[in-house]
Tab-separated table of C-alpha atoms and ligand atoms in Angstrom:
chain	number	residue	atom	x	y	z
H	1	MET	CA	45.882	49.975	-63.068
H	2	ASN	CA	42.990	50.693	-65.129
H	3	PHE	CA	40.522	47.862	-66.156
H	4	GLU	CA	38.215	50.307	-68.046
H	5	LEU	CA	38.220	50.376	-72.273
H	6	ASP	CA	39.034	53.792	-73.567
H	7	LYS	CA	36.405	55.693	-75.596
H	8	GLU	CA	37.765	54.536	-78.860
H	9	GLN	CA	37.632	50.858	-77.990
H	10	LEU	CA	34.018	51.180	-76.581
H	11	MET	CA	33.024	52.766	-79.570
H	12	ILE	CA	34.545	49.969	-81.575
H	13	LYS	CA	32.683	47.584	-79.492
H	14	LYS	CA	29.528	49.199	-80.042
H	15	MET	CA	30.002	49.360	-83.829
H	16	VAL	CA	31.122	45.703	-84.224
H	17	SER	CA	28.258	44.494	-81.796
H	18	ASP	CA	25.497	46.403	-83.816
H	19	PHE	CA	26.820	44.946	-87.016
H	20	ALA	CA	27.375	41.443	-85.644
H	21	GLN	CA	24.013	41.054	-84.090
H	22	ASN	CA	22.078	42.978	-86.921
H	23	VAL	CA	24.015	41.556	-90.083
H	24	ILE	CA	25.675	38.318	-89.152
H	25	ARG	CA	23.745	36.786	-86.450
H	26	PRO	CA	20.322	36.506	-88.328
H	27	ARG	CA	22.646	34.548	-91.202
H	28	ALA	CA	24.757	32.266	-88.701
H	29	VAL	CA	22.719	29.072	-88.864
H	30	ASP	CA	22.670	29.214	-92.510
H	31	ILE	CA	26.305	29.980	-92.945
H	32	ASP	CA	26.918	26.970	-90.836
H	33	ARG	CA	24.438	24.840	-92.707
H	34	THR	CA	25.342	25.657	-95.913
H	35	ALA	CA	29.105	26.049	-95.264
H	36	GLN	CA	29.427	28.772	-97.590
H	37	PHE	CA	31.860	31.600	-96.960
H	38	PRO	CA	29.835	34.667	-96.706
H	39	VAL	CA	31.529	37.048	-99.320
H	40	ASP	CA	28.843	39.896	-98.969
H	41	ILE	CA	29.354	39.973	-95.140
H	42	PHE	CA	33.086	40.149	-95.796
H	43	GLU	CA	32.558	43.124	-98.307
H	44	GLN	CA	30.711	45.059	-95.317
H	45	ILE	CA	33.271	44.038	-92.816
H	46	GLY	CA	35.775	45.610	-95.181
H	47	GLU	CA	33.707	48.746	-95.662
H	48	LEU	CA	33.280	49.268	-92.076
H	49	GLY	CA	37.135	49.281	-91.736
H	50	LEU	CA	37.347	46.264	-89.573
H	51	LEU	CA	40.220	44.544	-91.353
H	52	GLY	CA	42.192	47.499	-90.736
H	53	ILE	CA	41.779	48.046	-86.985
H	54	PRO	CA	45.224	47.460	-85.900
H	55	PHE	CA	47.127	48.875	-88.795
H	56	PRO	CA	48.290	52.542	-89.119
H	57	GLU	CA	46.545	55.039	-91.224
H	58	GLU	CA	49.114	55.443	-93.642
H	59	TYR	CA	48.543	51.798	-94.937
H	60	GLY	CA	44.633	51.940	-95.047
H	61	GLY	CA	44.190	50.809	-91.408
H	62	ALA	CA	42.170	52.499	-88.396
H	63	GLY	CA	45.152	53.153	-86.498
H	64	SER	CA	43.715	51.499	-83.105
H	65	ASP	CA	45.113	48.856	-80.768
H	66	THR	CA	45.293	45.134	-80.324
H	67	ILE	CA	42.826	45.403	-77.589
H	68	SER	CA	40.242	47.033	-80.173
H	69	TYR	CA	40.884	44.410	-82.414
H	70	ALA	CA	40.430	41.612	-79.839
H	71	ILE	CA	37.190	42.924	-78.943
H	72	ALA	CA	35.895	43.164	-82.545
H	73	VAL	CA	36.922	39.387	-83.138
H	74	GLU	CA	34.963	38.778	-79.693
H	75	GLU	CA	31.973	40.427	-80.760
H	76	ILE	CA	31.883	38.554	-84.359
H	77	GLY	CA	32.525	35.316	-82.400
H	78	LYS	CA	29.652	35.648	-80.100
H	79	VAL	CA	27.402	35.288	-83.158
H	80	CYS	CA	29.253	33.203	-85.636
H	81	GLY	CA	32.648	31.169	-85.159
H	82	SER	CA	33.099	30.906	-89.077
H	83	THR	CA	32.834	34.733	-89.810
H	84	GLY	CA	35.120	35.310	-86.503
H	85	LEU	CA	37.801	32.670	-87.541
H	86	SER	CA	37.958	34.061	-91.301
H	87	TYR	CA	38.098	37.719	-89.768
H	88	ALA	CA	40.792	36.999	-87.336
H	89	ALA	CA	42.880	34.810	-89.874
H	90	ALA	CA	42.518	37.563	-92.465
H	91	VAL	CA	43.951	40.329	-89.970
H	92	SER	CA	46.583	38.322	-88.101
H	93	LEU	CA	47.701	35.947	-90.478
H	94	GLY	CA	46.930	37.404	-93.889
H	95	ALA	CA	47.774	40.857	-93.238
H	96	SER	CA	49.925	41.495	-90.010
H	97	PRO	CA	52.934	39.790	-91.372
H	98	ILE	CA	53.439	42.316	-94.043
H	99	TYR	CA	52.941	45.062	-91.430
H	100	TYR	CA	55.408	43.634	-89.092
H	101	PHE	CA	58.135	42.638	-91.641
H	102	GLY	CA	57.436	44.031	-94.997
H	103	THR	CA	59.586	46.656	-96.896
H	104	GLU	CA	57.648	50.096	-97.484
H	105	GLU	CA	57.108	49.040	-100.782
H	106	GLN	CA	55.344	45.521	-99.890
H	107	LYS	CA	53.205	47.416	-97.176
H	108	LYS	CA	51.806	49.987	-99.874
H	109	GLN	CA	51.245	47.250	-102.509
H	110	TYR	CA	50.028	44.809	-100.218
H	111	LEU	CA	49.031	45.527	-96.870
H	112	THR	CA	47.075	48.878	-98.180
H	113	PRO	CA	44.312	46.809	-100.056
H	114	LEU	CA	44.083	44.110	-97.349
H	115	ALA	CA	43.739	46.765	-94.512
H	116	GLU	CA	41.337	48.885	-96.580
H	117	GLY	CA	39.016	46.045	-96.680
H	118	LYS	CA	39.224	45.953	-100.611
H	119	ALA	CA	41.080	42.232	-100.446
H	120	LEU	CA	41.526	39.342	-98.135
H	121	GLY	CA	44.757	37.660	-97.149
H	122	ALA	CA	45.921	34.184	-96.045
H	123	PHE	CA	48.827	32.347	-94.510
H	124	GLY	CA	50.154	29.100	-95.677
H	125	LEU	CA	52.216	27.746	-93.172
H	126	THR	CA	50.764	23.999	-92.499
H	127	GLU	CA	51.429	21.140	-94.674
H	128	PRO	CA	50.414	17.657	-94.965
H	129	ASN	CA	53.637	16.479	-93.183
H	130	ALA	CA	54.252	19.563	-91.078
H	131	GLY	CA	51.719	20.808	-88.758
H	132	SER	CA	52.700	21.346	-85.257
H	133	ASP	CA	56.496	20.564	-86.246
H	134	ALA	CA	56.001	23.679	-88.763
H	135	GLY	CA	59.929	23.625	-89.197
H	136	GLY	CA	59.428	20.169	-91.180
H	137	THR	CA	58.279	22.538	-94.046
H	138	LYS	CA	58.920	20.653	-97.261
H	139	THR	CA	57.712	23.529	-99.973
H	140	THR	CA	60.942	24.975	-101.520
H	141	ALA	CA	61.756	28.207	-103.067
H	142	VAL	CA	64.625	28.385	-105.381
H	143	VAL	CA	66.081	31.457	-106.805
H	144	ASP	CA	66.163	31.568	-110.725
H	145	GLY	CA	67.617	35.087	-112.053
H	146	ASP	CA	65.283	37.716	-110.527
H	147	ASP	CA	62.412	35.216	-109.251
H	148	PHE	CA	61.851	32.492	-106.791
H	149	ILE	CA	60.597	29.230	-108.284
H	150	ILE	CA	58.060	27.916	-105.268
H	151	ASN	CA	57.162	24.105	-105.565
H	152	GLY	CA	54.958	22.381	-102.621
H	153	GLU	CA	51.756	21.787	-100.969
H	154	LYS	CA	49.926	23.662	-98.280
H	155	CYS	CA	46.732	22.608	-96.280
H	156	TYR	CA	44.075	23.815	-94.350
H	157	ILE	CA	44.641	27.294	-95.255
H	158	THR	CA	41.979	29.635	-93.927
H	159	ASN	CA	40.513	32.288	-96.736
H	160	ALA	CA	42.747	30.793	-99.406
H	161	SER	CA	39.959	30.669	-101.901
H	162	PHE	CA	38.923	34.236	-101.572
H	163	ALA	CA	42.166	35.787	-100.924
H	164	GLU	CA	44.206	37.605	-103.261
H	165	THR	CA	47.352	37.224	-101.543
H	166	VAL	CA	48.865	34.293	-99.407
H	167	ILE	CA	52.043	34.470	-97.588
H	168	VAL	CA	53.699	30.964	-97.884
H	169	THR	CA	56.626	29.549	-95.877
H	170	ALA	CA	59.497	27.744	-97.892
H	171	VAL	CA	62.533	26.200	-97.510
H	172	THR	CA	65.284	28.538	-99.206
H	173	GLY	CA	68.634	27.002	-98.249
H	174	LYS	CA	70.535	25.588	-95.176
H	175	ASP	CA	72.461	27.512	-92.535
H	176	ASP	CA	75.955	27.007	-91.124
H	177	ARG	CA	74.717	24.040	-89.135
H	178	GLY	CA	73.127	22.299	-92.096
H	179	LYS	CA	69.634	23.296	-91.108
H	180	ASN	CA	67.017	24.160	-93.447
H	181	ILE	CA	66.235	27.991	-93.671
H	182	ILE	CA	62.769	29.152	-93.804
H	183	SER	CA	61.680	32.294	-95.758
H	184	ALA	CA	58.267	33.844	-95.921
H	185	ILE	CA	57.264	34.924	-99.568
H	186	ILE	CA	54.159	36.907	-100.549
H	187	VAL	CA	52.567	34.885	-103.476
H	188	PRO	CA	49.704	36.623	-105.237
H	189	THR	CA	47.002	33.825	-105.613
H	190	ASP	CA	46.358	34.443	-109.360
H	191	THR	CA	50.174	33.885	-110.295
H	192	ASP	CA	50.504	30.678	-112.713
H	193	GLY	CA	50.981	27.364	-111.097
H	194	VAL	CA	48.815	28.424	-107.927
H	195	THR	CA	45.967	25.732	-107.475
H	196	ILE	CA	43.586	26.264	-104.771
H	197	THR	CA	40.706	23.946	-103.871
H	198	SER	CA	38.573	23.712	-100.676
H	199	ASN	CA	36.825	20.568	-100.560
H	200	TYR	CA	37.049	19.895	-96.836
H	201	ASP	CA	33.835	19.063	-94.946
H	202	LYS	CA	34.616	20.207	-91.701
H	203	MET	CA	32.830	19.724	-88.148
H	204	GLY	CA	32.696	23.205	-87.277
H	205	VAL	CA	33.545	26.612	-88.528
H	206	ARG	CA	31.997	25.312	-91.689
H	207	GLY	CA	31.469	28.734	-93.439
H	208	SER	CA	35.130	29.705	-92.867
H	209	ASP	CA	36.986	28.865	-96.165
H	210	THR	CA	39.798	26.338	-95.395
H	211	ALA	CA	41.587	25.135	-98.670
H	212	GLU	CA	44.467	23.118	-99.846
H	213	ILE	CA	47.003	24.860	-102.268
H	214	VAL	CA	48.974	23.524	-104.653
H	215	LEU	CA	52.175	25.476	-105.944
H	216	ASP	CA	53.639	23.948	-109.025
H	217	HIS	CA	56.715	26.019	-110.631
H	218	VAL	CA	54.992	29.152	-109.198
H	219	ARG	CA	57.309	32.232	-110.188
H	220	VAL	CA	57.341	35.390	-108.057
H	221	PRO	CA	59.855	38.227	-108.128
H	222	LYS	CA	62.512	38.014	-105.306
H	223	GLU	CA	60.923	41.286	-104.058
H	224	ASN	CA	58.248	39.591	-102.781
H	225	LEU	CA	60.456	37.910	-100.166
H	226	LEU	CA	59.006	38.966	-96.577
H	227	GLY	CA	61.335	40.292	-94.005
H	228	ASP	CA	64.741	38.515	-93.383
H	229	PRO	CA	65.412	35.494	-95.380
H	230	GLU	CA	67.381	33.978	-92.403
H	231	LYS	CA	64.604	34.469	-89.790
H	232	GLY	CA	61.342	33.163	-91.529
H	233	PHE	CA	61.033	30.739	-88.801
H	234	LYS	CA	61.178	33.488	-86.078
H	235	GLN	CA	59.078	35.649	-87.840
H	236	PHE	CA	56.261	33.314	-88.256
H	237	LEU	CA	56.542	32.527	-84.615
H	238	HIS	CA	56.075	35.830	-84.038
H	239	THR	CA	53.009	36.121	-86.078
H	240	LEU	CA	51.595	33.070	-84.322
H	241	ASP	CA	52.278	34.831	-81.173
H	242	GLY	CA	50.048	37.906	-82.458
H	243	GLY	CA	47.387	35.177	-83.912
H	244	ARG	CA	46.772	33.356	-80.785
H	245	ILE	CA	45.400	36.532	-78.912
H	246	SER	CA	42.750	36.686	-81.763
H	247	ILE	CA	41.793	33.105	-81.621
H	248	ALA	CA	41.612	33.374	-77.853
H	249	ALA	CA	39.324	36.369	-78.181
H	250	LEU	CA	37.131	34.105	-80.487
H	251	GLY	CA	37.052	31.464	-77.606
H	252	VAL	CA	35.813	34.551	-75.487
H	253	GLY	CA	33.063	35.434	-77.964
H	254	ILE	CA	31.792	31.716	-78.290
H	255	ALA	CA	32.231	31.050	-74.376
H	256	GLN	CA	30.206	34.371	-73.691
H	257	ALA	CA	27.361	33.337	-76.266
H	258	SER	CA	27.447	29.941	-74.582
H	259	LEU	CA	26.851	31.526	-71.182
H	260	ASP	CA	24.243	34.030	-72.521
H	261	ARG	CA	22.192	31.403	-73.952
H	262	ALA	CA	22.285	29.064	-70.958
H	263	LEU	CA	21.415	31.907	-68.654
H	264	GLU	CA	18.434	32.804	-70.748
H	265	TYR	CA	17.371	29.336	-71.353
H	266	ALA	CA	17.592	28.293	-67.514
H	267	LYS	CA	15.409	31.076	-66.505
H	268	GLU	CA	12.730	30.207	-69.020
H	269	ARG	CA	12.928	26.283	-68.687
H	270	LYS	CA	10.516	24.886	-66.107
H	271	GLN	CA	10.713	21.383	-64.342
H	272	PHE	CA	9.228	20.041	-61.293
H	273	GLY	CA	7.274	23.156	-61.076
H	274	LYS	CA	10.217	25.569	-61.130
H	275	ALA	CA	12.652	27.267	-63.562
H	276	ILE	CA	15.786	25.194	-63.822
H	277	SER	CA	17.899	28.099	-62.728
H	278	SER	CA	16.776	27.634	-59.374
H	279	PHE	CA	18.626	24.392	-59.028
H	280	GLN	CA	21.943	24.617	-57.603
H	281	ALA	CA	23.503	22.151	-59.863
H	282	ILE	CA	22.440	24.565	-62.719
H	283	GLN	CA	23.732	27.612	-60.760
H	284	PHE	CA	27.102	26.285	-60.407
H	285	LYS	CA	27.455	25.623	-64.000
H	286	LEU	CA	26.474	29.112	-64.654
H	287	ALA	CA	28.743	30.552	-61.919
H	288	ASP	CA	31.787	28.522	-63.283
H	289	MET	CA	31.137	29.315	-66.863
H	290	ALA	CA	30.761	33.345	-65.949
H	291	MET	CA	34.076	33.208	-63.921
H	292	GLU	CA	36.030	31.409	-66.690
H	293	VAL	CA	34.649	33.683	-69.340
H	294	GLU	CA	35.738	36.769	-67.121
H	295	LEU	CA	39.297	35.137	-66.730
H	296	ALA	CA	39.668	34.448	-70.322
H	297	ARG	CA	38.729	38.230	-71.295
H	298	ASN	CA	41.189	39.588	-68.606
H	299	MET	CA	44.031	37.211	-70.093
H	300	VAL	CA	42.957	38.272	-73.928
H	301	TYR	CA	43.259	42.096	-72.893
H	302	LYS	CA	46.463	41.650	-70.809
H	303	ALA	CA	48.299	39.903	-73.975
H	304	ALA	CA	47.219	42.529	-76.255
H	305	TRP	CA	48.107	45.336	-73.890
H	306	LEU	CA	51.697	43.847	-73.741
H	307	LYS	CA	51.826	43.450	-77.488
H	308	ASP	CA	50.617	47.240	-77.629
H	309	GLN	CA	53.350	48.421	-75.233
H	310	GLY	CA	55.915	46.883	-77.310
H	311	LYS	CA	56.545	44.312	-74.284
H	312	PRO	CA	57.269	40.487	-74.485
H	313	PHE	CA	53.891	38.561	-74.746
H	314	THR	CA	54.674	35.043	-76.093
H	315	LYS	CA	53.978	33.342	-72.843
H	316	GLU	CA	50.833	35.652	-72.175
H	317	SER	CA	49.119	35.229	-75.663
H	318	ALA	CA	49.828	31.371	-75.056
H	319	TYR	CA	47.932	31.472	-71.797
H	320	ALA	CA	45.205	33.563	-73.305
H	321	LYS	CA	44.883	30.927	-76.423
H	322	LEU	CA	45.115	27.873	-74.144
H	323	PHE	CA	42.583	29.111	-71.468
H	324	ALA	CA	40.219	30.948	-73.626
H	325	THR	CA	39.796	28.124	-75.968
H	326	GLU	CA	39.434	25.289	-73.757
H	327	THR	CA	37.012	27.828	-71.883
H	328	ALA	CA	34.942	28.039	-74.952
H	329	PHE	CA	34.869	24.356	-75.224
H	330	ARG	CA	33.610	23.644	-71.637
H	331	SER	CA	31.308	26.528	-71.808
H	332	ALA	CA	29.648	25.334	-75.102
H	333	ASN	CA	29.507	21.896	-73.696
H	334	GLN	CA	27.844	23.174	-70.296
H	335	ALA	CA	25.512	25.190	-72.383
H	336	ILE	CA	24.418	22.007	-74.395
H	337	GLN	CA	24.004	20.115	-70.924
H	338	ILE	CA	21.652	23.193	-69.434
H	339	HIS	CA	19.676	23.004	-72.557
H	340	GLY	CA	19.116	19.127	-72.048
H	341	GLY	CA	17.732	17.309	-75.298
H	342	TYR	CA	17.037	20.618	-76.668
H	343	GLY	CA	20.712	21.547	-76.606
H	344	TYR	CA	21.522	18.632	-79.042
H	345	MET	CA	19.336	19.976	-81.532
H	346	ARG	CA	20.446	22.301	-84.258
H	347	GLU	CA	17.921	24.728	-83.677
H	348	TYR	CA	19.243	25.898	-80.401
H	349	GLU	CA	22.538	26.791	-81.847
H	350	VAL	CA	24.611	25.892	-78.734
H	351	GLU	CA	25.581	22.641	-80.350
H	352	ARG	CA	27.107	24.926	-83.279
H	353	PHE	CA	28.872	26.783	-80.562
H	354	LEU	CA	30.817	23.523	-79.526
H	355	ARG	CA	31.786	22.319	-83.035
H	356	ASP	CA	33.187	25.654	-83.603
H	357	ALA	CA	34.864	26.083	-80.419
H	358	LYS	CA	36.771	22.605	-80.765
H	359	LEU	CA	38.628	24.221	-84.064
H	360	LEU	CA	40.342	26.955	-81.563
H	361	GLU	CA	41.889	24.229	-79.638
H	362	ILE	CA	43.593	22.848	-82.680
H	363	GLY	CA	44.180	25.842	-85.235
H	364	GLU	CA	47.272	28.334	-84.549
H	365	GLY	CA	49.108	25.645	-82.336
H	366	THR	CA	47.210	22.946	-80.455
H	367	SER	CA	46.508	23.085	-76.781
H	368	GLU	CA	49.379	20.493	-76.317
H	369	ILE	CA	51.651	23.018	-78.283
H	370	GLN	CA	50.544	26.167	-76.194
H	371	ARG	CA	51.659	24.156	-73.023
H	372	LEU	CA	55.071	23.486	-74.711
H	373	VAL	CA	55.359	27.050	-75.359
H	374	ILE	CA	54.492	28.013	-71.919
H	375	ALA	CA	56.727	25.576	-70.378
H	376	ARG	CA	59.713	26.554	-72.682
H	377	GLN	CA	59.139	30.023	-71.420
H	378	LEU	CA	59.205	29.015	-67.874
H	379	LEU	CA	62.445	26.856	-68.362
H	380	ASP	CA	64.285	28.996	-70.644
T	401	FAD	C1	39.889	24.743	-89.928
T	401	FAD	C2	41.315	25.097	-89.990
T	401	FAD	C3	41.675	26.068	-90.306
T	401	FAD	C4	43.407	26.333	-90.648
T	401	FAD	N1	43.627	27.437	-90.856
T	401	FAD	C5	45.167	27.472	-91.128
T	401	FAD	C6	45.937	28.478	-91.785
T	401	FAD	O1	45.215	29.532	-92.064
T	401	FAD	N2	47.281	28.492	-91.924
T	401	FAD	C7	47.885	27.491	-91.469
T	401	FAD	O2	48.903	27.434	-91.986
T	401	FAD	N3	47.451	26.428	-90.927
T	401	FAD	C8	46.161	26.512	-90.746
T	401	FAD	N4	45.334	25.304	-90.002
T	401	FAD	C9	46.344	24.385	-89.512
T	401	FAD	C10	46.657	24.181	-88.129
T	401	FAD	O3	47.372	25.165	-87.503
T	401	FAD	C11	47.068	22.663	-87.896
T	401	FAD	O4	46.033	21.620	-87.952
T	401	FAD	C12	47.500	22.562	-86.493
T	401	FAD	O5	48.843	23.167	-86.206
T	401	FAD	C13	48.131	21.108	-86.031
T	401	FAD	O6	48.703	20.525	-86.772
T	401	FAD	P1	48.201	19.319	-87.624
T	401	FAD	O7	46.641	19.259	-88.042
T	401	FAD	O8	49.139	18.619	-88.601
T	401	FAD	O9	48.297	18.073	-86.310
T	401	FAD	P2	49.734	17.502	-85.698
T	401	FAD	O10	50.889	18.279	-85.447
T	401	FAD	O11	50.057	15.992	-86.654
T	401	FAD	O12	49.004	17.019	-84.294
T	401	FAD	C14	48.454	15.939	-83.798
T	401	FAD	C15	48.271	15.888	-82.191
T	401	FAD	O13	49.721	15.650	-81.775
T	401	FAD	C16	49.945	16.532	-80.736
T	401	FAD	N5	51.394	16.996	-80.985
T	401	FAD	C17	52.224	17.387	-82.128
T	401	FAD	N6	53.206	17.491	-81.675
T	401	FAD	C18	53.313	17.367	-80.240
T	401	FAD	C19	54.382	17.582	-79.389
T	401	FAD	N7	55.656	17.993	-79.717
T	401	FAD	N8	54.148	17.388	-78.096
T	401	FAD	C20	52.878	17.128	-77.784
T	401	FAD	N9	51.862	16.899	-78.484
T	401	FAD	C21	52.055	16.853	-79.815
T	401	FAD	C22	48.918	17.642	-81.257
T	401	FAD	O14	48.604	18.716	-80.191
T	401	FAD	C23	47.577	17.046	-82.098
T	401	FAD	O15	47.150	16.606	-80.606
T	401	FAD	C24	44.165	25.278	-89.986
T	401	FAD	C25	43.509	24.132	-89.432
T	401	FAD	C26	42.137	23.764	-89.352
T	401	FAD	C27	41.659	22.611	-89.023
């Protein structure tokens, strides 16, 4: 067993870290304060090839692996949760399903611009009455000649306002047992009848675009159906398994940043004539944070490695997502505690880490749903 990153993974880590520290970090406070999606940063992310890390070169990607992609998410997540979330959603949710399930034609037409960083993608699964219970989708897609006519509403969709394409899930019929068949369909966002609004005032990840999508008699060609029409539900479960690795990696980034800030502050801050880092109560917090960050990162790498080997990774990606995101929340909370009153002030940024980390316990399957996924795998 080899726990070392290879040459290419180390190179990607350095490249993304330099970009994150030099370009994103100085903007992170403002991105949060203004809740503005940083379009120019995403242009640079695209130019650097980061949106194509896990996709083959023939589709405009870098031909790297899931571990490299997780490293990139972590490095961005260390400095800005908003940018990290939008980056992870663009790759794992907006582009990956086309790579996993798309036809050759769909990959050329829709995946290539996403992987090349010339466009952003989004994934519209959640609806006002279908969140954790995604099978409760109400959006419908009815065949009309050579087209689908889609009607419905999606909510909380990351990147949708800035995306060229959104993959939406919709009911396309009933199976033998009378259950809804849910399919996935690629919808260009400039299609007539698509209305996208982003009016949410969020607690955290404020610079990540989160939008509502209304689909009113949206007509798209039947060729835009993604993968097997009967297996749309299974397909998005597979997509979410992969996406969870990236949300976990984002959790590792926030947890590591919380630890770094807490460590630095604890060494500087003096009370009772000594640095607070000399108090065992503070040392124990730092020790727990460091141990959890290390564990979380190992879980992310293991899930990513399993995925790259083509082995089952559903349970491991749920472990990683659950543990890493709860670690992010705990670490950010302890970082605030170690900063005392200063930690409660925006200036010190650790309060932003806590607000951003909270979303990770909700998006792409809540912590409760991760426990259900794990339990199902154990009991099956
Ligand atoms: C900022 C942000 C970005 C998002 N981006 C996207 C995106 O790009 N695409 C997309 O499709 N969706 C996106 N989402 C939606 C997100 O995936 C859902 O919010 C999430 O899956 C939970 O669904 P819900 O909000 O409807 O909560 P609910 O499902 O209503 O859950 C409410 C509570 O009940 C619990 N619960 C529900 N069912 C069970 C159960 N069976 N057992 C135990 N507890 C249960 C939940 O864990 C939770 O604590 C985003 C959400 C946010 C906030």
